[in-house]
Amino acid sequence: MGPFDWLPHAPLEAMQLDWLNGVELAVLRLDRIDPLISGNKWFKLTEHLAQARQAGANGIISLGGAYSNHLHALAAAGKRFGFPTVGLLRGHPHDTPTVLDLKACGMHLHWLGYGGYRARHEPGFWLPWRENYPDFYPVPEGGGGMAGALGCGGLIEQARRQLSTVDWADYDAWWLAAGTGTTLAGLVLAEAGAHPVYGAMAVPDDHGVAQNVSALVQGGYELLDASRGGFGKVDPLLLEFIESTEQACGVPLEPLYTGKALLALKQQIEAGRFVPGTRLIFLHTGGLQGRRGFTA
Ligand SMILES: Cc1ncc(COP(=O)(O)O)c(C=O)c1O
């Protein structure tokens, strides 16, 4: 496998919105790095792929749901860079727009059912898969873990070298959606205390984001609840907000992560958390392919 020396470009753009109340906002658009390999997923994968290569692996095996942005990016990367991929899926066989893309990219799929998928953290889960695919490297759900975080460190540099395009000399903090908290941990590591990182949690507390993050980094971040009643729960106010944001500044959001994260920022600004003049970078983590699940 590899080497994979693709360093995609994520544009940094100013966001003009009528609720900013003097706060300045720029968005680092990972949704625009590639039509297929979108968002934080490529960055989370890079270090895993490097480790797979070092281990002499000939392919990657990973897991996720039927709308998984992670599996989508992995399958597309496998197709683009010519390595085989295996996806272990939650639930029973059914076609979603995402699953059709996985198949079209040549990913080999196994459906684990719901109980089978829940067993993914149990010791021995990987054993049969290692036997079936001895030269495949396992990547955890969502491309997480320390390797996933390290791969995201490069995002800081992407933003820093474009600050002049939004007429900034510096910025004050990052704002992004957190699902496992891996991307957030990557920013915290790379910032090394220089700027705080705010994570708007798209999942409720019991998903263990706080534990995941504190296992990877110490301090330099804050987690806030942005789940709006549960992962995947969508309400009219959220959908209206997504629609009006796209109309106001042309930035498309999806309802699971990026929409909830930006809406949480609006609420925090309204509550007076940031003084006028504060410069925030919103990390657009992509995931727009998953929107098809809501319109289909
Ligand atoms: C679009 C999108 N944004 C944010 C996240 C959260 O990233 P992390 O799991 O690194 O917190 C994910 C996936 O988990 C995602 O698909």
Coordinates of C-alpha atoms in Angstrom, one line a residue, residues 14-160:
A14 CA -15.1 34.4 5.9
M15 CA -18.7 33.7 7.0
Q16 CA -21.1 36.6 7.1
L17 CA -24.2 35.8 9.3
D18 CA -26.6 38.2 10.9
W19 CA -26.3 36.6 14.4
L20 CA -22.6 37.0 14.9
N21 CA -23.0 40.1 17.1
G22 CA -19.5 41.4 16.3
V23 CA -17.8 38.0 16.5
E24 CA -15.7 37.3 13.4
L25 CA -16.1 33.8 11.9
A26 CA -14.1 32.0 9.2
V27 CA -14.8 28.5 8.0
L28 CA -12.1 25.9 7.1
R29 CA -14.0 24.0 4.5
L30 CA -13.1 20.3 4.6
D31 CA -16.3 19.7 2.7
R32 CA -14.4 21.1 -0.3
I33 CA -11.3 19.0 -0.3
D34 CA -12.7 16.4 -2.7
P35 CA -16.0 15.3 -4.1
L36 CA -15.8 11.8 -2.6
I37 CA -13.2 11.9 0.1
S38 CA -14.8 14.7 2.1
G39 CA -14.3 16.3 5.4
N40 CA -12.1 15.3 8.4
K41 CA -12.0 11.7 7.2
W42 CA -9.0 11.9 5.0
F43 CA -7.0 13.6 7.7
K44 CA -8.1 11.0 10.3
L45 CA -7.1 8.2 7.9
T46 CA -3.6 9.4 6.9
E47 CA -1.8 8.2 10.0
H48 CA -3.7 4.9 10.0
L49 CA -2.7 4.3 6.4
A50 CA 0.9 5.1 7.2
Q51 CA 0.8 2.6 10.0
A52 CA -0.9 0.0 7.8
R53 CA 1.9 0.5 5.2
Q54 CA 4.6 0.1 7.8
A55 CA 3.0 -3.1 9.0
G56 CA 3.1 -4.5 5.5
A57 CA -0.7 -4.6 5.1
N58 CA -2.3 -5.0 1.7
G59 CA -5.7 -3.6 2.6
I60 CA -7.8 -1.9 5.2
I61 CA -10.7 -3.3 7.2
S62 CA -13.0 -1.0 9.2
L63 CA -16.5 -0.6 10.5
G64 CA -19.5 1.8 10.6
G65 CA -23.2 2.4 9.9
A66 CA -25.1 2.5 6.6
Y67 CA -24.6 6.2 6.3
S68 CA -21.0 6.3 7.6
N69 CA -18.9 9.2 6.4
H70 CA -15.8 7.3 7.5
L71 CA -16.5 4.2 5.4
H72 CA -17.4 6.4 2.5
A73 CA -14.1 8.2 2.6
L74 CA -12.2 4.9 3.2
A75 CA -13.9 3.2 0.2
A76 CA -13.2 6.1 -2.0
A77 CA -9.6 6.4 -0.9
G78 CA -9.2 2.6 -1.6
K79 CA -10.5 3.0 -5.1
R80 CA -8.5 6.1 -5.8
F81 CA -5.2 4.9 -4.4
G82 CA -5.6 1.2 -5.4
F83 CA -5.9 -0.7 -2.1
P84 CA -8.7 -3.1 -1.2
T85 CA -11.1 -2.2 1.5
V86 CA -13.5 -4.3 3.7
G87 CA -16.4 -2.7 5.6
L88 CA -18.2 -4.3 8.6
L89 CA -21.6 -2.7 8.7
R90 CA -24.1 -2.2 11.5
G91 CA -27.5 -3.9 11.0
H92 CA -28.9 -6.0 8.2
P93 CA -28.3 -5.7 4.5
H94 CA -30.0 -2.7 2.9
D95 CA -29.0 -0.2 0.3
T96 CA -28.6 3.4 1.2
P97 CA -27.0 6.0 -1.0
T98 CA -23.8 5.6 1.1
V99 CA -23.9 1.8 0.8
L100 CA -24.4 2.0 -3.0
D101 CA -21.3 4.2 -3.1
L102 CA -19.3 1.7 -1.0
K103 CA -20.2 -1.0 -3.4
A104 CA -19.4 1.1 -6.4
C105 CA -15.9 1.8 -4.9
G106 CA -15.3 -1.9 -4.6
M107 CA -15.5 -2.1 -0.8
H108 CA -16.2 -5.7 0.3
L109 CA -19.2 -5.5 2.8
H110 CA -20.2 -7.8 5.7
W111 CA -23.3 -7.0 7.6
L112 CA -23.0 -7.8 11.4
G113 CA -26.6 -7.3 12.5
Y114 CA -27.2 -5.0 15.5
G115 CA -26.0 -7.4 18.3
G116 CA -22.9 -8.3 16.2
Y117 CA -22.0 -4.7 15.8
R118 CA -22.5 -3.9 19.5
A119 CA -19.8 -6.6 20.2
R120 CA -17.2 -4.5 18.4
H121 CA -15.4 -3.4 21.7
E122 CA -15.3 -6.9 23.1
P123 CA -12.0 -8.8 23.3
G124 CA -11.9 -11.3 20.5
F125 CA -14.1 -9.3 18.1
W126 CA -11.4 -8.9 15.6
L127 CA -10.1 -12.4 15.8
P128 CA -12.2 -14.0 13.0
W129 CA -11.7 -11.0 10.8
R130 CA -8.0 -11.2 11.2
E131 CA -8.2 -14.8 10.2
N132 CA -10.4 -14.1 7.1
Y133 CA -8.3 -11.1 6.1
P134 CA -4.8 -11.8 7.5
D135 CA -3.0 -9.0 5.6
F136 CA -5.6 -6.3 6.2
Y137 CA -5.0 -3.6 8.8
P138 CA -7.9 -2.8 11.2
V139 CA -8.9 0.8 11.6
P140 CA -11.3 1.6 14.5
E141 CA -14.7 3.0 14.0
G142 CA -14.7 6.5 12.6
G143 CA -10.9 6.4 12.1
G144 CA -10.4 7.2 15.8
G145 CA -7.7 6.8 18.3
M146 CA -4.3 8.5 18.6
A147 CA -3.5 7.8 15.0
G148 CA -6.7 9.5 13.9
A149 CA -5.9 12.5 16.1
L150 CA -2.4 12.8 14.8
G151 CA -3.6 12.9 11.2
C152 CA -5.7 15.9 12.0
G153 CA -2.8 18.0 13.3
G154 CA -2.1 19.3 9.8
L155 CA -5.3 21.1 9.7
I156 CA -3.8 23.9 11.9
E157 CA -1.2 24.6 9.2
Q158 CA -3.9 24.7 6.5
A159 CA -5.7 27.4 8.4
R160 CA -2.7 29.4 9.4

